[in-house]
Short mmCIF file of C-alpha atoms and ligand atoms in Angstrom, two decimals:
data_model
loop_
_atom_site.label_atom_id
_atom_site.label_comp_id
_atom_site.label_asym_id
_atom_site.label_seq_id
_atom_site.Cartn_x
_atom_site.Cartn_y
_atom_site.Cartn_z
CA UNK A 1 79.95 82.68 89.45
CA UNK A 2 83.17 81.42 91.12
CA UNK A 3 85.53 84.25 90.27
CA UNK A 4 88.49 82.27 91.61
CA UNK A 5 87.96 79.44 89.17
CA UNK A 6 90.79 79.40 86.64
CA UNK A 7 88.53 78.75 83.63
CA UNK A 8 86.14 81.50 84.73
CA UNK A 9 89.04 83.98 85.12
CA UNK A 10 90.46 83.12 81.72
CA UNK A 11 87.10 83.23 79.98
CA UNK A 12 85.93 86.60 81.44
CA UNK A 13 89.26 88.11 80.49
CA UNK A 14 89.28 86.59 77.01
CA UNK A 15 85.70 87.82 76.42
CA UNK A 16 86.83 91.36 77.36
CA UNK A 17 89.95 91.01 75.14
CA UNK A 18 92.35 91.72 78.02
CA UNK A 19 95.36 89.96 79.59
CA UNK A 20 97.03 90.23 83.01
CA UNK A 21 98.91 93.54 83.36
CA UNK A 22 102.20 93.13 85.12
CA UNK A 23 102.61 96.92 85.34
CA UNK A 24 99.46 97.02 87.53
CA UNK A 25 100.63 94.14 89.76
CA UNK A 26 97.83 91.86 88.60
CA UNK A 27 97.99 88.51 90.35
CA UNK A 28 94.44 87.25 90.79
CA UNK A 29 93.33 84.81 93.48
CA UNK A 30 92.47 81.28 92.34
CA UNK A 31 91.47 79.73 95.69
CA UNK A 32 88.09 80.98 96.87
CA UNK A 33 88.76 80.18 100.52
CA UNK A 34 91.25 83.07 100.61
CA UNK A 35 88.84 85.94 99.69
CA UNK A 36 86.24 84.35 102.00
CA UNK A 37 88.75 84.33 104.90
CA UNK A 38 89.90 87.90 104.20
CA UNK A 39 86.30 89.16 104.04
CA UNK A 40 85.41 87.31 107.26
CA UNK A 41 88.35 88.82 109.15
CA UNK A 42 88.69 92.37 107.82
CA UNK A 43 86.20 94.07 110.13
CA UNK A 44 84.11 93.43 113.21
CA UNK A 45 80.60 94.51 112.21
CA UNK A 46 78.62 94.44 108.98
CA UNK A 47 77.10 97.93 109.21
CA UNK A 48 79.98 99.62 107.48
CA UNK A 49 81.47 100.71 104.21
CA UNK A 50 84.46 98.82 102.86
CA UNK A 51 86.93 100.57 100.59
CA UNK A 52 88.55 97.97 98.34
CA UNK A 53 91.62 98.83 96.32
CA UNK A 54 92.16 96.84 93.10
CA UNK A 55 89.13 94.56 92.73
CA UNK A 56 90.59 92.81 89.67
CA UNK A 57 87.65 90.75 88.28
CA UNK A 58 85.85 91.03 91.65
CA UNK A 59 86.48 87.84 93.63
CA UNK A 60 87.11 89.62 96.96
CA UNK A 61 84.59 92.36 96.10
CA UNK A 62 81.70 89.90 95.96
CA UNK A 63 82.67 88.29 99.28
CA UNK A 64 82.82 91.77 100.89
CA UNK A 65 79.47 92.75 99.39
CA UNK A 66 77.86 89.66 100.89
CA UNK A 67 79.09 90.56 104.38
CA UNK A 68 79.12 94.38 104.60
CA UNK A 69 76.56 97.05 103.92
CA UNK A 70 78.44 98.86 101.17
CA UNK A 71 81.58 98.34 99.07
CA UNK A 72 83.41 101.01 97.08
CA UNK A 73 86.08 99.49 94.86
CA UNK A 74 88.76 101.58 93.16
CA UNK A 75 90.39 99.94 90.12
CA UNK A 76 93.06 101.59 87.97
CA UNK A 77 92.72 99.29 84.93
CA UNK A 78 89.95 100.57 82.65
CA UNK A 79 89.98 97.22 80.79
CA UNK A 80 88.58 95.59 83.96
CA UNK A 81 85.63 97.99 84.36
CA UNK A 82 83.31 96.27 81.81
CA UNK A 83 84.35 92.93 83.34
CA UNK A 84 83.38 94.08 86.82
CA UNK A 85 80.03 95.41 85.62
CA UNK A 86 79.22 91.84 84.51
CA UNK A 87 80.78 89.82 87.36
CA UNK A 88 79.24 92.04 90.06
CA UNK A 89 75.89 92.62 88.33
CA UNK A 90 73.96 90.72 91.00
CA UNK A 91 74.97 93.20 93.74
CA UNK A 92 73.35 96.56 94.35
CA UNK A 93 75.70 97.59 97.19
CA UNK A 94 78.91 97.93 95.16
CA UNK A 95 80.28 101.06 93.49
CA UNK A 96 83.24 100.66 91.18
CA UNK A 97 85.42 103.67 90.47
CA UNK A 98 87.97 103.64 87.65
CA UNK A 99 90.88 105.58 89.26
CA UNK A 100 94.45 105.33 90.41
CA UNK A 101 94.06 105.15 94.22
CA UNK A 102 97.16 107.31 94.59
CA UNK A 103 95.35 110.14 92.82
CA UNK A 104 92.13 109.79 94.78
CA UNK A 105 91.29 112.28 97.52
CA UNK A 106 90.50 109.59 100.08
CA UNK A 107 88.80 111.90 102.60
CA UNK A 108 86.49 113.29 99.85
CA UNK A 109 85.72 109.78 98.58
CA UNK A 110 84.75 108.59 102.06
CA UNK A 111 82.68 111.71 102.74
CA UNK A 112 80.80 111.09 99.50
CA UNK A 113 80.10 107.37 99.95
CA UNK A 114 80.15 106.34 103.61
CA UNK A 115 76.79 107.77 104.67
CA UNK A 116 78.23 108.28 108.13
CA UNK A 117 79.04 104.56 108.56
CA UNK A 118 82.36 103.35 109.95
CA UNK A 119 84.82 102.54 107.17
CA UNK A 120 87.35 99.74 106.79
CA UNK A 121 89.85 99.13 103.97
CA UNK A 122 90.28 95.69 102.50
CA UNK A 123 92.53 94.82 99.57
CA UNK A 124 94.77 92.34 97.84
CA UNK A 125 97.27 95.10 97.13
CA UNK A 126 99.34 95.45 93.96
CA UNK A 127 102.84 94.64 95.25
CA UNK A 128 104.67 97.32 93.30
CA UNK A 129 103.06 100.07 95.37
CA UNK A 130 102.19 98.57 98.80
CA UNK A 131 103.91 101.06 101.09
CA UNK A 132 102.87 104.22 99.16
CA UNK A 133 99.22 103.04 99.22
CA UNK A 134 99.35 102.35 102.98
CA UNK A 135 100.89 105.79 103.65
CA UNK A 136 98.34 107.43 101.34
CA UNK A 137 95.55 105.87 103.38
CA UNK A 138 97.08 106.62 106.77
CA UNK A 139 97.90 110.20 105.93
CA UNK A 140 94.46 110.90 104.46
CA UNK A 141 93.19 111.88 107.89
CA UNK A 142 90.29 109.41 107.57
CA UNK A 143 89.53 107.47 110.77
CA UNK A 144 89.41 103.98 109.28
CA UNK A 145 88.50 101.30 111.82
CA UNK A 146 90.70 98.66 110.21
CA UNK A 147 92.97 98.27 107.19
CA UNK A 148 93.34 94.66 106.06
CA UNK A 149 95.70 94.02 103.18
CA UNK A 150 97.37 91.12 101.44
CA UNK A 151 101.00 91.94 100.78
CA UNK A 152 104.20 90.02 100.03
CA UNK A 153 105.09 87.78 102.99
CA UNK A 154 108.35 89.61 103.65
CA UNK A 155 106.52 92.94 103.67
CA UNK A 156 103.98 91.48 106.14
CA UNK A 157 106.89 90.48 108.37
CA UNK A 158 108.23 94.05 108.19
CA UNK A 159 104.82 95.62 108.97
CA UNK A 160 104.38 93.47 112.07
CA UNK A 161 108.03 93.28 113.22
CA UNK A 162 109.34 93.94 116.72
CA UNK A 163 112.00 96.62 117.39
CA UNK A 164 115.53 95.26 117.06
CA UNK A 165 114.57 92.40 114.73
CA UNK A 166 116.02 92.21 111.22
CA UNK A 167 112.55 92.85 109.70
CA UNK A 168 112.03 96.06 111.71
CA UNK A 169 112.14 99.18 109.55
CA UNK A 170 110.88 102.73 109.14
CA UNK A 171 107.44 101.57 107.98
CA UNK A 172 107.07 99.40 111.14
CA UNK A 173 107.80 102.33 113.42
CA UNK A 174 105.52 104.68 111.49
CA UNK A 175 102.67 102.15 111.36
CA UNK A 176 102.83 101.64 115.11
CA UNK A 177 101.94 105.31 115.45
CA UNK A 178 98.61 104.69 113.68
CA UNK A 179 97.54 101.35 115.04
CA UNK A 180 98.29 97.82 116.13
CA UNK A 181 99.34 95.37 113.42
CA UNK A 182 98.93 91.61 113.26
CA UNK A 183 99.59 89.04 110.58
CA UNK A 184 96.43 86.97 110.01
CA UNK A 185 97.60 84.19 107.68
CA UNK A 186 100.02 83.26 104.94
CA UNK A 187 98.96 82.60 101.35
CA UNK A 188 101.17 80.55 99.07
CA UNK A 189 102.25 81.83 95.64
CA UNK A 190 100.35 78.95 94.04
CA UNK A 191 97.03 80.56 95.01
CA UNK A 192 97.36 83.22 92.26
CA UNK A 193 97.37 83.55 88.50
CA UNK A 194 99.94 84.44 87.31
CA UNK A 195 101.82 82.97 90.31
CA UNK A 196 104.13 85.59 91.87
CA UNK A 197 107.70 84.59 92.77
CA UNK A 198 107.06 84.82 96.52
CA UNK A 199 104.37 83.92 99.06
CA UNK A 200 101.98 86.48 100.48
CA UNK A 201 100.32 87.17 103.80
CA UNK A 202 97.28 89.02 105.06
CA UNK A 203 97.87 91.74 107.63
CA UNK A 204 95.24 93.58 109.66
CA UNK A 205 95.84 97.01 111.19
CA UNK A 206 93.41 98.11 113.91
CA UNK A 207 93.70 101.88 113.96
CA UNK A 208 93.80 103.81 117.21
CA UNK A 209 91.06 106.35 117.85
CA UNK A 210 93.84 108.46 119.26
CA UNK A 211 97.52 107.73 119.04
CA UNK A 212 98.77 106.56 122.46
CA UNK A 213 101.97 108.57 122.09
CA UNK A 214 102.02 112.34 122.56
CA UNK A 215 104.01 113.70 119.65
CA UNK A 216 104.87 117.42 119.69
CA UNK A 217 106.03 117.68 116.08
CA UNK A 218 104.98 115.01 113.61
CA UNK A 219 107.38 116.18 110.90
CA UNK A 220 110.28 115.90 113.30
CA UNK A 221 109.03 112.49 114.52
CA UNK A 222 108.93 111.18 110.95
CA UNK A 223 112.25 112.83 110.20
CA UNK A 224 113.88 110.97 113.11
CA UNK A 225 112.52 107.64 111.87
CA UNK A 226 113.56 108.30 108.29
CA UNK A 227 117.07 109.41 109.27
CA UNK A 228 117.55 106.45 111.66
CA UNK A 229 116.65 103.88 109.03
CA UNK A 230 118.28 105.52 106.03
CA UNK A 231 121.59 104.84 107.78
CA UNK A 232 120.67 101.91 109.96
CA UNK A 233 124.27 100.68 110.25
CA UNK A 234 125.34 103.98 111.85
CA UNK A 235 124.74 104.83 115.48
CA UNK A 236 121.52 106.74 116.09
CA UNK A 237 123.55 109.84 116.96
CA UNK A 238 125.45 109.83 113.66
CA UNK A 239 122.41 108.91 111.59
CA UNK A 240 120.32 111.75 113.10
CA UNK A 241 123.18 114.19 112.76
CA UNK A 242 123.53 113.43 109.06
CA UNK A 243 119.83 113.01 108.32
CA UNK A 244 118.16 115.80 110.30
CA UNK A 245 120.62 118.58 109.50
CA UNK A 246 119.24 121.21 111.84
CA UNK A 247 120.65 119.86 115.17
CA UNK A 248 124.24 119.83 116.38
CA UNK A 249 125.90 116.57 117.40
CA UNK A 250 125.87 117.79 121.02
CA UNK A 251 122.11 118.47 120.93
CA UNK A 252 121.42 115.05 119.46
CA UNK A 253 123.69 113.37 122.04
CA UNK A 254 121.88 115.29 124.83
CA UNK A 255 118.43 114.25 123.52
CA UNK A 256 119.52 110.59 123.28
CA UNK A 257 120.84 110.74 126.85
CA UNK A 258 117.75 112.53 128.13
CA UNK A 259 115.64 109.62 126.80
CA UNK A 260 117.85 107.17 128.69
CA UNK A 261 119.32 105.46 125.60
CA UNK A 262 122.87 104.21 125.32
CA UNK A 263 125.00 106.73 123.42
CA UNK A 264 126.01 104.06 120.86
CA UNK A 265 122.45 102.75 120.27
CA UNK A 266 121.27 102.20 116.70
CA UNK A 267 117.89 103.48 115.53
CA UNK A 268 116.63 100.01 114.67
CA UNK A 269 116.34 99.24 118.42
CA UNK A 270 113.88 102.07 119.06
CA UNK A 271 110.16 101.49 119.26
CA UNK A 272 107.56 103.97 118.00
CA UNK A 273 107.21 105.28 121.56
CA UNK A 274 111.03 105.72 121.78
CA UNK A 275 110.99 107.77 118.55
CA UNK A 276 108.12 109.85 119.96
CA UNK A 277 110.15 110.58 123.13
CA UNK A 278 113.30 111.31 121.18
CA UNK A 279 111.60 113.71 118.74
CA UNK A 280 109.91 115.42 121.72
CA UNK A 281 113.30 115.90 123.41
CA UNK A 282 114.70 117.43 120.19
CA UNK A 283 111.60 119.56 119.83
CA UNK A 284 112.04 120.97 123.35
CA UNK A 285 115.69 121.66 122.60
CA UNK A 286 114.86 123.54 119.44
CA UNK A 287 112.26 125.58 121.34
CA UNK A 288 114.74 126.47 124.07
CA UNK A 289 117.39 127.41 121.46
CA UNK A 290 114.99 129.82 119.76
CA UNK A 291 114.03 131.62 123.01
N1 SAM B 1 91.41 91.78 94.10
C1 SAM B 1 91.83 90.92 93.04
C2 SAM B 1 92.19 89.56 93.55
O1 SAM B 1 92.39 89.46 94.78
O2 SAM B 1 92.25 88.61 92.77
C3 SAM B 1 93.06 91.55 92.26
C4 SAM B 1 94.28 91.85 93.11
S1 SAM B 1 95.68 92.29 92.15
C5 SAM B 1 96.98 91.77 93.25
C6 SAM B 1 95.85 94.08 92.34
C7 SAM B 1 94.72 94.88 91.69
O3 SAM B 1 95.01 96.28 91.92
C8 SAM B 1 94.64 94.75 90.17
O4 SAM B 1 93.32 94.65 89.79
C9 SAM B 1 95.24 96.03 89.64
O5 SAM B 1 94.77 96.41 88.37
C10 SAM B 1 94.84 97.01 90.71
N2 SAM B 1 95.69 98.21 90.86
C11 SAM B 1 96.99 98.32 90.64
N3 SAM B 1 97.45 99.56 90.89
C12 SAM B 1 96.39 100.27 91.32
C13 SAM B 1 96.19 101.63 91.71
N4 SAM B 1 97.22 102.48 91.75
N5 SAM B 1 94.93 102.04 92.03
C14 SAM B 1 93.89 101.16 91.97
N6 SAM B 1 94.02 99.87 91.61
C15 SAM B 1 95.25 99.42 91.29
#
C-alpha cells in the first residue's frame, strides 16, 4: 500500500472516522521518495533499532522497517493506532506505542526494546514541539548513534548554523555539544497534506561518543548559552551579568578576557567550544571565591 498516495491517505482516515489534527502538527507526506530518502540516510547499518516519533499513518515507518532490524514508533494520537495496525500489518518488526513522546522515559523505552542493538532516531517531527523533543532525546542520557529529523526549513538552518550567522542561536550551540549536524535535503511544502505554510528540511545529527569539549559544570555551560541568547543584542558581559546572577561584572569581564575574547563581544559570535571555555573560566572563579 502506498501510504503517500493522496487517495490512500484520505480513505484510511475516512475509514477510521478521523481527520488531520492541527493540534498534533499533522502534516503527512504525499511524495513517497521523501520517506525512502529519509530512511536510506538516517543511519549507517541495518542491525539497529530505530525510534520513530509520530508515525502518522505509517509511510516512513514502513520504509524504516524494510531497512532496519526493528522499529519502535511512538504516536500521541490514539485515533491513528487502529489505522497503523492495518497499514503496518505486513511487518513483524514494528512496535507502535500510543504515548506522548514528551512523557516517555526514553532511557527505559530503549532498555526495554533495543535488545542491545545500536539505536537511531528518525522522525518527521510535529513542528509545534521540535526543540523540546530534540532536547528530551539529547538529555535522556541514551547514546543514540544518529538523530535524523524533518523540521521546518528555518529551524534546520538554525540547527546547522555557524557562529556569528543570523541563524545561529542557543539551540545551535547546545546541539554542537552533543554531535555534528548537517542538513541533508529540503522538502517543499507541496509534499504534505495538509500543506504547511513553509518548506521543510531533513537534518541529521551524528552524536559524539564523548563530547570533544571538557565542560566542568554543565548547568553553568547551559546557563551561559541561555543568558547570551536571551539578550543577544547586549554585549556578552552585560547579558551574562543579567542572566547568570551569581557573578559580579568584574568576574565576568575577567573570564571573558581570560578566554581571549574582545570585551565588547556578543554571545552570538561564540562557538560551543567558546562557551565551554567561558563556563570553565567562570567555574574556576567560583571555586576560587569559595576557598
Ligand atoms: N510520519 C508521518 C509522515 O511523515 O507523514 C506523520 C508526521 S506528522 C508531521 C507528525 C506526527 O507526530 C503526527 O502523527 C502526530 O500525531 C505525531 N505527534 C505529535 N505530537 C506528538 C507527541 N508529543 N508524541 C508523539 N507523537 C506526536
